Every structure is written in C-alpha cells, then in structure tokens.
C-alpha cells in the first residue's frame, strides 16, 4: 500500500502513544493520531478533551473538542475549571498533544499571530486555548506539525506555549514542571531535543525522505543526529484503520 | 426568584449598551439565539467575554455590537478562522476591537474567582509566554506558604451572563447536563443572568449528572426551543457541523456577512 505524507505523520505520532496511560488531545492532527493509537496500539489509552470529557471513546473523529459523542462515551464528564485545575494542573496527565502555526528550535509554539505586531497583526490566529498550560503541565508533550520554512522558524512572532524557552535549563528555571516537548513528529521525520542544549535534532526521517529535504523545510540550520534512523513504513493495519477513521468522519 | 420572560424582553431588560456581557457554553449549549437577539436589538459598546468566541461572537463583532473582546481561543472549531473577528482585529472593521487575551485555564479561573467573590484567582500558568506582556489582568503572586511564584488573574464579573440550558421549571430553577463548561461559574460571577432553555416543565426530574441553578440565583428564564443551534443540546439535538462549515463561507466577506445579517437577523425588524 502506498501512503501520503500526512498519513505517515499520523501513524508515527500514534506509535508515540504506546505505553502511555492518558493523553490530553487537541482537535485536528493530534486528535487523529490519538484516536488511531487507541484503535491500533493502545486500546486502554485515556483520551481527555478540554471540554471536560475524561476517557472519551469517539467512534469517529470529532469536528470540535465538544462534540456530543465525547461526553456520551466518556468515563467522566467534568466542568472546564475542573479539567484544568484538578486534572491538568497537578501533572496527572501523561501526554499533551499539540500543534502550532510556528515552532522554533527549542520547540516553543506560536498560535497567536503572524506578521506585524500584536496590536496590528497581519494574520490573527485563534490564540492559546488550553495550549500554554498543556505545554507546561503534562508530564510530556508531543507536537505534530507539517514541516516547512514557514512553520519551522528562526524566531517566533509570539510565544504562546513554552517548550524549552531559550534552551538548556530555561524551562526548569521558569518553573514548568512537565518534561516539555520530547518528540516533534512532522510529515518528513521526527525531531527530539538534545539532552543538554534542548535544541531540536532530527533523529528520524520517514521512508523516501532525504535529509536535504528536511533541511530545506527548516527555517534554521538543522542539527541532525549522527545515528539517523528511518521510520518504519505504515503497516496495512495502521493505514486501514486510519483511512476508516477519516472516512467515517467525513460530513 | 427568576422571572419567566420572552427572549426579546429578557435581552431588552438585562443587556444594556456598554455592558460587560458573557455568553458561555463550551461548544455545547451555546446561547446562539440570544446572541442574535442582542444583534437584533442593536446593542452597542459591549465588552464581550467568552472562553471560545465561536460563531456567536463572530456575529456580534461583525454586527458592530462590541468594543472589547475578552477571550482565550478565537477560532471556528475544526473549521478554521473566525473571519469577522479577524477583520476587526486586523483591519478595524466594522470598528476597532480591543482584545484582552487569556488561556483557557486563566479564563476558567477568572470565572471561579468571580463566582467565589474573590478579587483574583491563582494558578500555575502563563510562565514564559508572551501573553502577560499584553494583558495587565495577568500578574504574579508569591505563595505565602512556599514562596513559589504563581500566576494571578483578576476576577471576571460580568454585568450580565447569558447561558442556554436544557430545562427549567415554572419557578425558574434551571437544569443542565452533559458538557457543562463554565456556565455555573459564569452565572454566579455575574450581577444579572438570563437563561434560555429548551423547555419549561412542571417538575424537574432529578438527574445525577446535572448542574442545577436555583431560581434565586437566576434573574430571568426564557423558553427558546432550539436556542443553542447550530451548537447542540444533549438529549435534544446534535451539533450541526455543516452549519459551522457553512459559516466559514458566509463570514469570509463583509458583503456576504451583511447580506446574512439583513436576511437572517434584521428581516422584518422595524
């Protein structure tokens, strides 16, 4: 079976959730990956949506984080203050799954605006939503984003959510208690923070992707791991389940 | 005790020009019909407060009702941009819009502080982000017990909160269930409140998962069947995802939006 780059990204992101108990899920790419993981790799994975659905088991991909099916299939339904204060803030949730319009080399994220300045933005984006505290408080953060020089930028227009700040121990100094972004899965490969500098380093390319392509898709001089691996191609099962999920979710 | 009113009378009485107004409902139970009634009655200079502005505030902003927006996430869920919100922020159309921007955790806690009668709330949040630079309702406070520095956010105290619920009884006791968002806090934080409901019933059957707002903390209740559409009311109707997709097209241009406004909101108005 052949596959698209977006399918490879979803499949690889879903594999990241093997062995985890709970995942705080945003809508879009992360929701696809988390729902795929629950079907193929980790049937017990607890999906938590910021609308207050804890342990949701949707049969199709929700369009919004508050679709009715999320509450109807959840283990518990709680209020919005409760989901953030009791569930997210104390560090109870294993994985936060985020995406962004811009990301820098320390995996800080921008979902606020692009171009111009804050008062006069060229493109106003939706803003932060739950992301700043998901990035701060989940035990680990996975990021899923399509890689291009427009998204992988030298300098963010706005820091909406903190990854590793200015690198090294900047994150700890800010008092952020979760480990931060441990994995960035893109449509061309996987990046992981350097253990010391925390700079994102390419550790894996997807099948058929050249390192030169990844460099060209990055707005800074990309560090590449000496032992670069190649992602396992999607299995037939992964692709079949993913396509079924997407098909069932069409309007 | 809450008074049973029509939607038009409820808005006329409780929502005034220049008010700080919160319409809450986190994806579920969004008071959409009440928003249209505010537009129809041509309220102006409102400070609109809402965690997720959604298409209800896109409509109010495009219609020129708002002076200021207090929010955390301003997109069309699963679809993309709120084009009227963007046009106001990027181009000042139909009027410049001041913004006061938080995270969800911050907004939720601001309502909790308002409902609790406290001047501010404490949370672990915002550290290292650029949000506090542009917003003086986000500051820090030192924990008197541990010395830890934490985020402090000022309370939200709307002049009026409007929510939608499944049911009320004739005494004006309100019952809502499913994803209940931040509605209880938003009502308790406000000076006045209007609740639109799917139906008014003789007796509220108790439900173990329901939030009940007793009549004496609600100002007025209006029966508005379908009042949350195109969002949903669990037990009554599903979310109309197609309408959210269609709004993307309606809201994309000023002309198309204004045609929508005359056709769907002001048609038949004096």
Short mmCIF file of C-alpha atoms in Angstrom, two decimals:
data_model
loop_
_atom_site.label_atom_id
_atom_site.label_comp_id
_atom_site.label_asym_id
_atom_site.label_seq_id
_atom_site.Cartn_x
_atom_site.Cartn_y
_atom_site.Cartn_z
CA UNK A 1 0.00 0.00 0.00
CA UNK A 2 1.22 3.50 -0.73
CA UNK A 3 0.55 6.35 1.65
CA UNK A 4 0.57 10.14 1.90
CA UNK A 5 3.00 12.18 3.99
CA UNK A 6 0.12 13.20 6.30
CA UNK A 7 -0.76 9.52 6.82
CA UNK A 8 2.86 8.74 7.69
CA UNK A 9 2.82 11.61 10.20
CA UNK A 10 -0.40 10.40 11.86
CA UNK A 11 0.83 6.80 12.00
CA UNK A 12 4.19 7.76 13.52
CA UNK A 13 2.55 10.12 16.03
CA UNK A 14 0.11 7.37 17.06
CA UNK A 15 3.03 4.99 17.68
CA UNK A 16 4.43 7.56 20.13
CA UNK A 17 1.50 6.82 22.44
CA UNK A 18 2.45 3.19 23.06
CA UNK A 19 2.84 2.61 26.81
CA UNK A 20 1.14 5.84 27.90
CA UNK A 21 -1.94 5.97 30.11
CA UNK A 22 -3.57 9.29 29.32
CA UNK A 23 -3.44 11.92 26.61
CA UNK A 24 -4.79 15.49 26.54
CA UNK A 25 -5.99 15.85 22.97
CA UNK A 26 -6.49 18.91 20.78
CA UNK A 27 -8.57 18.88 17.61
CA UNK A 28 -7.08 18.28 14.17
CA UNK A 29 -3.88 16.32 13.61
CA UNK A 30 -3.37 15.32 17.28
CA UNK A 31 -6.93 14.01 17.58
CA UNK A 32 -6.45 11.82 14.51
CA UNK A 33 -3.24 10.34 15.90
CA UNK A 34 -4.63 9.77 19.41
CA UNK A 35 -7.75 8.06 18.10
CA UNK A 36 -5.64 5.90 15.79
CA UNK A 37 -3.42 4.92 18.73
CA UNK A 38 -6.43 3.87 20.77
CA UNK A 39 -7.55 1.56 17.97
CA UNK A 40 -4.24 0.01 16.95
CA UNK A 41 -1.56 0.31 19.64
CA UNK A 42 -3.11 1.20 22.95
CA UNK A 43 -6.80 0.31 23.41
CA UNK A 44 -6.75 1.46 27.05
CA UNK A 45 -5.42 4.95 26.27
CA UNK A 46 -7.49 7.54 28.16
CA UNK A 47 -8.37 10.42 25.85
CA UNK A 48 -9.01 13.70 27.65
CA UNK A 49 -10.61 16.65 25.88
CA UNK A 50 -10.51 20.15 27.38
CA UNK A 51 -14.28 20.43 27.04
CA UNK A 52 -14.44 18.17 30.12
CA UNK A 53 -14.65 14.67 28.62
CA UNK A 54 -12.31 12.31 30.51
CA UNK A 55 -11.87 8.90 28.88
CA UNK A 56 -13.81 9.70 25.69
CA UNK A 57 -14.19 6.87 23.14
CA UNK A 58 -15.44 8.52 19.96
CA UNK A 59 -16.31 6.24 17.03
CA UNK A 60 -15.37 8.94 14.54
CA UNK A 61 -13.09 11.97 14.64
CA UNK A 62 -14.86 14.85 16.37
CA UNK A 63 -15.01 18.16 14.48
CA UNK A 64 -14.83 20.11 17.72
CA UNK A 65 -13.47 19.31 21.16
CA UNK A 66 -17.03 19.39 22.48
CA UNK A 67 -18.88 17.11 20.05
CA UNK A 68 -21.73 15.26 21.76
CA UNK A 69 -20.19 11.84 21.30
CA UNK A 70 -17.24 12.77 23.51
CA UNK A 71 -19.44 13.34 26.56
CA UNK A 72 -21.70 10.38 25.81
CA UNK A 73 -18.78 7.91 25.68
CA UNK A 74 -16.64 9.43 28.46
CA UNK A 75 -15.78 7.76 31.78
CA UNK A 76 -16.39 11.08 33.49
CA UNK A 77 -17.66 14.47 32.40
CA UNK A 78 -16.35 17.42 34.40
CA UNK A 79 -16.56 21.21 34.23
CA UNK A 80 -13.97 23.32 32.46
CA UNK A 81 -12.47 24.78 35.67
CA UNK A 82 -12.15 21.22 36.95
CA UNK A 83 -10.46 19.82 33.84
CA UNK A 84 -7.76 22.48 34.06
CA UNK A 85 -7.39 22.77 37.84
CA UNK A 86 -7.80 19.20 39.08
CA UNK A 87 -6.74 17.14 36.09
CA UNK A 88 -4.18 19.10 34.07
CA UNK A 89 -2.51 21.45 36.59
CA UNK A 90 -1.20 18.86 39.12
CA UNK A 91 0.60 16.88 36.38
CA UNK A 92 -1.80 13.92 36.34
CA UNK A 93 -1.86 13.60 32.55
CA UNK A 94 0.92 11.73 30.75
CA UNK A 95 0.95 13.29 27.34
CA UNK A 96 -0.17 16.59 25.90
CA UNK A 97 -0.57 16.56 22.16
CA UNK A 98 -0.21 19.94 20.44
CA UNK A 99 0.13 21.52 17.05
CA UNK A 100 1.09 25.07 16.06
CA UNK A 101 1.39 27.59 13.24
CA UNK A 102 5.03 28.30 14.14
CA UNK A 103 7.67 26.40 16.09
CA UNK A 104 11.27 27.35 16.88
CA UNK A 105 14.40 25.28 17.51
CA UNK A 106 13.53 24.94 21.21
CA UNK A 107 10.00 23.76 20.43
CA UNK A 108 8.32 26.92 21.66
CA UNK A 109 4.98 27.35 19.87
CA UNK A 110 3.03 30.23 18.35
CA UNK A 111 -0.71 30.03 17.74
CA UNK A 112 -1.42 33.75 18.30
CA UNK A 113 -0.46 35.86 15.27
CA UNK A 114 1.86 36.01 12.27
CA UNK A 115 3.43 39.18 10.86
CA UNK A 116 3.06 42.78 12.00
CA UNK A 117 2.84 43.21 15.76
CA UNK A 118 0.43 42.12 18.48
CA UNK A 119 -1.79 45.19 18.17
CA UNK A 120 -1.70 45.15 14.36
CA UNK A 121 -1.21 41.55 13.25
CA UNK A 122 -1.03 40.62 9.59
CA UNK A 123 -2.70 37.29 10.31
CA UNK A 124 -4.55 36.87 13.58
CA UNK A 125 -4.67 33.19 14.67
CA UNK A 126 -7.14 31.73 17.19
CA UNK A 127 -4.82 32.18 20.19
CA UNK A 128 -3.84 29.99 23.08
CA UNK A 129 -6.86 27.99 24.23
CA UNK A 130 -5.60 25.26 26.52
CA UNK A 131 -2.13 25.06 24.99
CA UNK A 132 0.07 27.11 27.38
CA UNK A 133 -0.88 25.01 30.40
CA UNK A 134 -0.94 21.74 28.45
CA UNK A 135 2.64 22.51 27.36
CA UNK A 136 3.58 23.40 30.94
CA UNK A 137 1.85 20.71 32.98
CA UNK A 138 1.52 17.43 31.09
CA UNK A 139 4.32 15.04 32.00
CA UNK A 140 5.45 15.02 28.38
CA UNK A 141 4.43 16.90 25.26
CA UNK A 142 4.28 15.57 21.70
CA UNK A 143 4.00 18.04 18.86
CA UNK A 144 2.60 17.29 15.45
CA UNK A 145 3.12 19.82 12.69
CA UNK A 146 3.77 19.83 8.94
CA UNK A 147 7.37 20.91 8.39
CA UNK A 148 8.11 23.92 6.18
CA UNK A 149 10.23 27.08 6.43
CA UNK A 150 7.01 28.98 7.25
CA UNK A 151 6.27 26.81 10.29
CA UNK A 152 9.83 25.96 11.43
CA UNK A 153 11.09 29.48 12.01
CA UNK A 154 14.21 31.07 13.45
CA UNK A 155 12.15 33.38 15.65
CA UNK A 156 8.50 33.16 16.70
CA UNK A 157 6.26 36.19 16.23
CA UNK A 158 4.73 35.38 19.64
CA UNK A 159 5.42 32.77 22.32
CA UNK A 160 2.02 31.22 23.05
CA UNK A 161 3.29 27.99 24.65
CA UNK A 162 6.72 27.27 26.03
CA UNK A 163 8.84 24.31 25.01
CA UNK A 164 12.40 24.80 26.20
CA UNK A 165 12.47 28.61 26.22
CA UNK A 166 15.99 29.70 25.30
CA UNK A 167 17.35 26.17 25.70
CA UNK A 168 19.48 24.36 28.32
CA UNK A 169 17.69 24.60 31.70
CA UNK A 170 15.50 27.61 30.78
CA UNK A 171 12.35 25.52 31.09
CA UNK A 172 13.12 24.39 34.64
CA UNK A 173 14.07 27.94 35.62
CA UNK A 174 10.63 29.12 34.53
CA UNK A 175 9.14 26.63 36.99
CA UNK A 176 7.44 24.48 34.37
CA UNK A 177 7.01 21.07 35.91
CA UNK A 178 6.37 18.76 32.98
CA UNK A 179 9.33 17.48 30.94
CA UNK A 180 8.27 19.51 27.91
CA UNK A 181 8.25 18.52 24.25
CA UNK A 182 10.03 15.18 23.95
CA UNK A 183 9.06 14.49 20.36
CA UNK A 184 8.08 16.51 17.31
CA UNK A 185 6.51 14.39 14.58
CA UNK A 186 6.27 16.03 11.16
CA UNK A 187 5.35 14.91 7.66
CA UNK A 188 9.04 14.33 6.86
CA UNK A 189 10.55 12.95 10.06
CA UNK A 190 10.92 13.08 13.83
CA UNK A 191 12.83 15.63 15.91
CA UNK A 192 13.88 15.22 19.54
CA UNK A 193 15.50 17.72 21.91
CA UNK A 194 19.24 17.41 22.52
CA UNK A 195 19.64 16.19 26.12
CA UNK A 196 21.88 19.14 27.05
CA UNK A 197 21.07 22.13 24.83
CA UNK A 198 17.44 21.02 24.26
CA UNK A 199 17.73 22.10 20.63
CA UNK A 200 15.52 20.04 18.34
CA UNK A 201 17.57 17.48 16.47
CA UNK A 202 16.45 15.37 13.54
CA UNK A 203 16.58 11.77 14.76
CA UNK A 204 14.47 10.04 12.15
CA UNK A 205 13.36 10.55 8.57
CA UNK A 206 10.28 8.98 7.05
CA UNK A 207 10.82 6.45 4.23
CA UNK A 208 11.88 8.09 0.98
CA UNK A 209 12.76 11.44 2.57
CA UNK A 210 16.30 12.87 2.13
CA UNK A 211 17.93 14.81 4.94
CA UNK A 212 18.41 17.60 2.41
CA UNK A 213 14.61 17.83 2.07
CA UNK A 214 14.22 18.18 5.82
CA UNK A 215 16.91 20.87 5.97
CA UNK A 216 15.14 22.74 3.17
CA UNK A 217 11.91 22.57 5.16
CA UNK A 218 13.53 24.11 8.25
CA UNK A 219 13.98 27.84 8.82
CA UNK A 220 17.17 27.41 10.88
CA UNK A 221 20.35 25.38 10.47
CA UNK A 222 19.03 21.98 11.46
CA UNK A 223 21.03 19.67 13.73
CA UNK A 224 20.97 16.05 12.56
CA UNK A 225 21.65 13.07 14.82
CA UNK A 226 24.76 11.04 13.83
CA UNK A 227 22.74 7.82 14.02
CA UNK A 228 19.81 8.93 11.89
CA UNK A 229 17.09 6.30 11.67
CA UNK A 230 14.38 5.68 9.11
CA UNK A 231 10.78 5.39 10.27
CA UNK A 232 9.10 2.01 9.77
CA UNK A 233 6.61 2.39 6.92
CA UNK A 234 2.93 2.29 7.92
CA UNK A 235 1.56 -1.23 8.21
CA UNK A 236 -1.52 -2.30 6.31
CA UNK A 237 -3.45 -2.38 9.59
CA UNK A 238 -2.41 1.16 10.53
CA UNK A 239 -3.40 2.52 7.15
CA UNK A 240 -6.69 0.62 7.00
CA UNK A 241 -7.75 1.79 10.45
CA UNK A 242 -6.61 5.38 9.79
CA UNK A 243 -8.48 5.58 6.49
CA UNK A 244 -11.59 4.03 8.04
CA UNK A 245 -11.49 6.63 10.80
CA UNK A 246 -11.09 9.52 8.37
CA UNK A 247 -13.79 8.11 6.06
CA UNK A 248 -16.31 7.76 8.91
CA UNK A 249 -15.63 11.34 9.96
CA UNK A 250 -16.44 12.99 6.63
CA UNK A 251 -19.51 15.26 6.63
CA UNK B 1 -36.73 34.34 42.09
CA UNK B 2 -36.19 34.10 38.36
CA UNK B 3 -38.86 35.62 36.20
CA UNK B 4 -40.15 33.76 33.13
CA UNK B 5 -39.84 36.13 30.18
CA UNK B 6 -39.73 36.14 26.39
CA UNK B 7 -36.27 36.24 24.83
CA UNK B 8 -36.87 39.72 23.40
CA UNK B 9 -38.00 41.08 26.79
CA UNK B 10 -35.16 39.33 28.61
CA UNK B 11 -32.50 40.87 26.36
CA UNK B 12 -34.19 44.27 26.39
CA UNK B 13 -34.32 44.28 30.17
CA UNK B 14 -30.98 42.70 31.07
CA UNK B 15 -28.44 43.53 28.34
CA UNK B 16 -27.64 47.24 28.13
CA UNK B 17 -25.36 49.31 25.94
CA UNK B 18 -21.84 49.39 27.34
CA UNK B 19 -22.33 46.27 29.47
CA UNK B 20 -19.79 43.54 30.08
CA UNK B 21 -21.63 40.51 28.75
CA UNK B 22 -20.65 36.85 28.99
CA UNK B 23 -22.37 34.29 26.76
CA UNK B 24 -21.00 30.95 27.90
CA UNK B 25 -21.34 27.35 26.75
CA UNK B 26 -18.22 25.38 25.87
CA UNK B 27 -19.11 24.06 22.40
CA UNK B 28 -22.26 22.54 23.94
CA UNK B 29 -25.34 24.66 24.87
CA UNK B 30 -24.12 27.89 23.26
CA UNK B 31 -26.81 30.59 23.64
CA UNK B 32 -26.92 31.28 19.90
CA UNK B 33 -30.47 32.63 19.65
CA UNK B 34 -29.83 35.07 22.49
CA UNK B 35 -26.80 36.38 20.58
CA UNK B 36 -28.94 37.02 17.52
CA UNK B 37 -31.48 38.85 19.68
CA UNK B 38 -28.72 41.12 21.05
CA UNK B 39 -27.78 41.95 17.46
CA UNK B 40 -31.43 42.47 16.50
CA UNK B 41 -31.86 44.94 19.35
CA UNK B 42 -28.70 46.75 18.16
CA UNK B 43 -26.79 46.81 21.44
CA UNK B 44 -23.56 48.78 21.20
CA UNK B 45 -20.21 49.22 23.00
CA UNK B 46 -20.37 45.81 24.66
CA UNK B 47 -17.41 44.12 26.30
CA UNK B 48 -17.89 40.53 25.20
CA UNK B 49 -16.46 37.83 27.46
CA UNK B 50 -16.26 34.21 26.36
CA UNK B 51 -13.64 31.44 26.56
CA UNK B 52 -14.20 30.50 22.91
CA UNK B 53 -15.81 33.36 20.94
CA UNK B 54 -17.17 30.87 18.40
CA UNK B 55 -19.53 31.99 15.64
CA UNK B 56 -21.83 33.76 18.15
CA UNK B 57 -19.21 36.42 18.84
CA UNK B 58 -18.11 36.47 15.21
CA UNK B 59 -21.69 37.58 14.50
CA UNK B 60 -21.83 40.14 17.32
CA UNK B 61 -18.44 41.60 16.35
CA UNK B 62 -19.30 41.76 12.65
CA UNK B 63 -22.61 43.44 13.51
CA UNK B 64 -20.77 46.20 15.38
CA UNK B 65 -22.05 45.38 18.89
CA UNK B 66 -18.62 45.01 20.52
CA UNK B 67 -15.99 47.42 21.75
CA UNK B 68 -13.81 44.89 23.54
CA UNK B 69 -13.34 41.12 23.48
CA UNK B 70 -12.12 39.04 26.44
CA UNK B 71 -11.31 35.51 25.31
CA UNK B 72 -8.92 32.55 25.14
CA UNK B 73 -9.44 30.80 21.79
CA UNK B 74 -10.99 32.58 18.82
CA UNK B 75 -11.43 30.04 16.05
CA UNK B 76 -14.24 28.19 14.30
CA UNK B 77 -13.74 24.77 15.93
CA UNK B 78 -12.44 22.17 13.47
CA UNK B 79 -13.03 24.57 10.55
CA UNK B 80 -10.58 27.49 10.77
CA UNK B 81 -10.73 31.22 11.34
CA UNK B 82 -13.45 33.46 12.69
CA UNK B 83 -13.33 35.88 9.77
CA UNK B 84 -15.34 38.71 11.35
CA UNK B 85 -13.16 38.59 14.48
CA UNK B 86 -10.05 38.64 12.29
CA UNK B 87 -11.35 41.50 10.18
CA UNK B 88 -11.99 43.54 13.33
CA UNK B 89 -8.53 42.84 14.82
CA UNK B 90 -6.56 43.04 11.56
CA UNK B 91 -8.43 45.88 9.83
CA UNK B 92 -10.64 47.54 12.43
CA UNK B 93 -13.86 46.63 10.57
CA UNK B 94 -16.63 47.46 11.33
CA UNK B 95 -14.91 49.14 14.30
CA UNK B 96 -11.61 48.69 16.13
CA UNK B 97 -11.80 45.88 18.69
CA UNK B 98 -9.77 45.94 21.89
CA UNK B 99 -8.70 42.49 22.99
CA UNK B 100 -7.90 41.02 26.39
CA UNK B 101 -6.47 37.60 25.81
CA UNK B 102 -6.02 34.68 28.21
CA UNK B 103 -5.51 30.94 28.17
CA UNK B 104 -8.44 28.60 28.86
CA UNK B 105 -7.06 27.81 32.32
CA UNK B 106 -6.77 31.52 33.07
CA UNK B 107 -10.29 32.36 31.88
CA UNK B 108 -11.81 29.42 33.76
CA UNK B 109 -10.12 30.59 36.95
CA UNK B 110 -11.21 34.19 36.42
CA UNK B 111 -14.83 32.99 36.41
CA UNK B 112 -14.18 30.85 39.50
CA UNK B 113 -12.84 33.95 41.29
CA UNK B 114 -15.88 35.95 40.19
CA UNK B 115 -18.26 33.25 41.39
CA UNK B 116 -16.34 32.95 44.67
CA UNK B 117 -16.46 36.65 45.44
CA UNK B 118 -12.67 36.89 45.30
CA UNK B 119 -10.71 39.63 43.52
CA UNK B 120 -8.36 37.21 41.76
CA UNK B 121 -7.50 33.57 41.21
CA UNK B 122 -4.20 31.74 41.46
CA UNK B 123 -2.95 29.14 39.01
CA UNK B 124 0.17 27.61 37.56
CA UNK B 125 0.06 29.23 34.17
CA UNK B 126 1.45 31.65 31.60
CA UNK B 127 5.09 31.20 32.68
CA UNK B 128 7.42 32.08 29.82
CA UNK B 129 4.64 33.04 27.41
CA UNK B 130 4.15 36.47 25.82
CA UNK B 131 0.52 36.68 26.98
CA UNK B 132 1.17 38.66 30.18
CA UNK B 133 3.11 41.35 28.26
CA UNK B 134 -0.06 42.46 26.56
CA UNK B 135 -2.54 41.97 29.37
CA UNK B 136 -2.46 43.62 32.78
CA UNK B 137 -5.07 41.21 34.18
CA UNK B 138 -2.28 38.60 34.26
CA UNK B 139 0.24 39.16 37.05
CA UNK B 140 2.15 37.09 39.59
CA UNK B 141 1.72 36.43 43.28
CA UNK B 142 4.08 34.81 45.77
CA UNK B 143 2.70 31.90 47.76
CA UNK B 144 2.83 32.91 51.47
CA UNK B 145 3.50 29.28 52.46
CA UNK B 146 6.09 28.05 49.96
CA UNK B 147 7.46 31.22 48.40
CA UNK B 148 6.60 29.89 44.95
CA UNK B 149 5.72 32.47 42.32
CA UNK B 150 2.34 31.75 40.72
CA UNK B 151 0.14 33.42 38.14
CA UNK B 152 -2.65 35.67 39.40
CA UNK B 153 -5.57 36.59 37.17
CA UNK B 154 -8.22 39.16 38.05
CA UNK B 155 -11.81 38.01 38.59
CA UNK B 156 -14.37 38.30 35.80
CA UNK B 157 -17.60 39.95 36.96
CA UNK B 158 -19.95 40.35 34.02
CA UNK B 159 -22.84 42.80 34.25
CA UNK B 160 -24.87 40.03 32.70
CA UNK B 161 -24.26 36.38 31.83
CA UNK B 162 -26.42 34.59 29.27
CA UNK B 163 -26.42 30.78 29.04
CA UNK B 164 -28.59 28.10 27.46
CA UNK B 165 -29.80 25.04 29.40
CA UNK B 166 -31.94 22.02 28.71
CA UNK B 167 -34.75 22.71 31.15
CA UNK B 168 -36.27 24.95 33.78
CA UNK B 169 -39.37 24.58 35.91
CA UNK B 170 -42.06 27.21 36.28
CA UNK B 171 -40.36 28.61 39.37
CA UNK B 172 -37.25 29.29 37.27
CA UNK B 173 -34.98 26.57 38.65
CA UNK B 174 -32.58 25.62 35.85
CA UNK B 175 -31.11 22.22 34.99
CA UNK B 176 -28.33 21.48 32.51
CA UNK B 177 -26.21 18.41 31.84
CA UNK B 178 -23.60 16.91 29.52
CA UNK B 179 -20.57 19.13 28.96
CA UNK B 180 -21.41 21.91 31.40
CA UNK B 181 -18.34 24.04 30.68
CA UNK B 182 -18.03 27.13 32.84
CA UNK B 183 -21.70 28.14 32.91
CA UNK B 184 -22.34 27.74 36.62
CA UNK B 185 -19.35 29.94 37.43
CA UNK B 186 -20.29 32.48 34.74
CA UNK B 187 -23.83 32.86 36.16
CA UNK B 188 -22.64 33.09 39.77
CA UNK B 189 -19.96 35.65 38.82
CA UNK B 190 -22.48 37.97 37.13
CA UNK B 191 -24.66 40.73 38.54
CA UNK B 192 -27.60 39.62 36.36
CA UNK B 193 -28.29 36.46 34.38
CA UNK B 194 -30.58 35.27 31.62
CA UNK B 195 -31.00 31.56 30.92
CA UNK B 196 -32.64 30.38 27.72
CA UNK B 197 -33.96 26.80 27.92
CA UNK B 198 -35.17 24.12 25.54
CA UNK B 199 -38.33 23.69 27.57
CA UNK B 200 -40.10 24.83 30.70
CA UNK B 201 -41.53 21.84 32.58
CA UNK B 202 -43.83 21.40 35.56
CA UNK B 203 -41.31 19.36 37.55
CA UNK B 204 -37.56 18.98 37.10
CA UNK B 205 -36.78 15.27 37.19
CA UNK B 206 -33.55 14.95 39.19
CA UNK B 207 -30.55 13.81 37.14
CA UNK B 208 -27.40 12.64 38.92
CA UNK B 209 -25.08 14.36 36.41
CA UNK B 210 -26.93 17.67 36.22
CA UNK B 211 -25.92 21.13 37.29
CA UNK B 212 -28.85 22.87 38.98
CA UNK B 213 -29.00 26.64 39.26
CA UNK B 214 -31.65 27.51 41.84
CA UNK B 215 -34.19 30.08 40.78
CA UNK B 216 -32.95 32.63 43.30
CA UNK B 217 -29.50 32.98 41.63
CA UNK B 218 -31.00 33.48 38.15
CA UNK B 219 -32.59 36.77 37.06
CA UNK B 220 -34.73 35.57 34.17
CA UNK B 221 -35.54 32.43 32.18
CA UNK B 222 -36.82 32.38 28.60
CA UNK B 223 -38.12 29.32 26.81
CA UNK B 224 -36.30 29.17 23.45
CA UNK B 225 -36.53 25.72 21.85
CA UNK B 226 -33.54 25.19 19.55
CA UNK B 227 -31.86 28.17 21.21
CA UNK B 228 -28.38 26.58 21.06
CA UNK B 229 -28.39 25.72 17.35
CA UNK B 230 -26.09 25.24 15.46
CA UNK B 231 -24.33 24.03 18.62
CA UNK B 232 -26.16 21.25 20.40
CA UNK B 233 -28.26 20.44 23.42
CA UNK B 234 -27.60 16.96 24.71
CA UNK B 235 -30.83 14.98 24.80
CA UNK B 236 -32.50 17.37 22.32
CA UNK B 237 -30.43 17.75 19.12
CA UNK B 238 -26.95 17.17 17.71
CA UNK B 239 -24.31 19.70 16.75
CA UNK B 240 -24.86 20.92 13.18
CA UNK B 241 -21.29 20.60 11.96
CA UNK B 242 -22.36 21.54 8.44
CA UNK B 243 -23.56 24.94 9.70
CA UNK B 244 -20.13 25.61 11.21
CA UNK B 245 -18.53 24.77 7.86
CA UNK B 246 -21.07 26.94 6.04
CA UNK B 247 -20.33 29.89 8.38
CA UNK B 248 -16.79 29.94 7.01
CA UNK B 249 -18.18 30.99 3.63
CA UNK B 250 -20.85 33.37 4.97
CA UNK B 251 -18.38 35.21 7.18
CA UNK B 252 -15.48 35.37 4.73
CA UNK B 253 -16.57 38.59 3.02
CA UNK B 254 -18.12 41.73 4.52
CA UNK B 255 -20.78 41.83 1.79
CA UNK B 256 -21.86 38.24 2.29
CA UNK B 257 -21.95 38.74 6.05
CA UNK B 258 -24.05 41.89 5.75
CA UNK B 259 -26.46 40.13 3.43
CA UNK B 260 -26.75 37.37 6.04
CA UNK B 261 -27.38 39.98 8.71
CA UNK B 262 -30.24 41.68 6.84
CA UNK B 263 -31.75 38.41 5.77
CA UNK B 264 -31.49 36.36 8.98
CA UNK B 265 -31.41 38.89 11.80
CA UNK B 266 -32.93 42.21 10.82
CA UNK B 267 -35.55 40.94 8.35
CA UNK B 268 -38.96 42.18 9.45
CA UNK B 269 -37.45 44.50 12.05
CA UNK B 270 -38.96 47.94 12.32
#
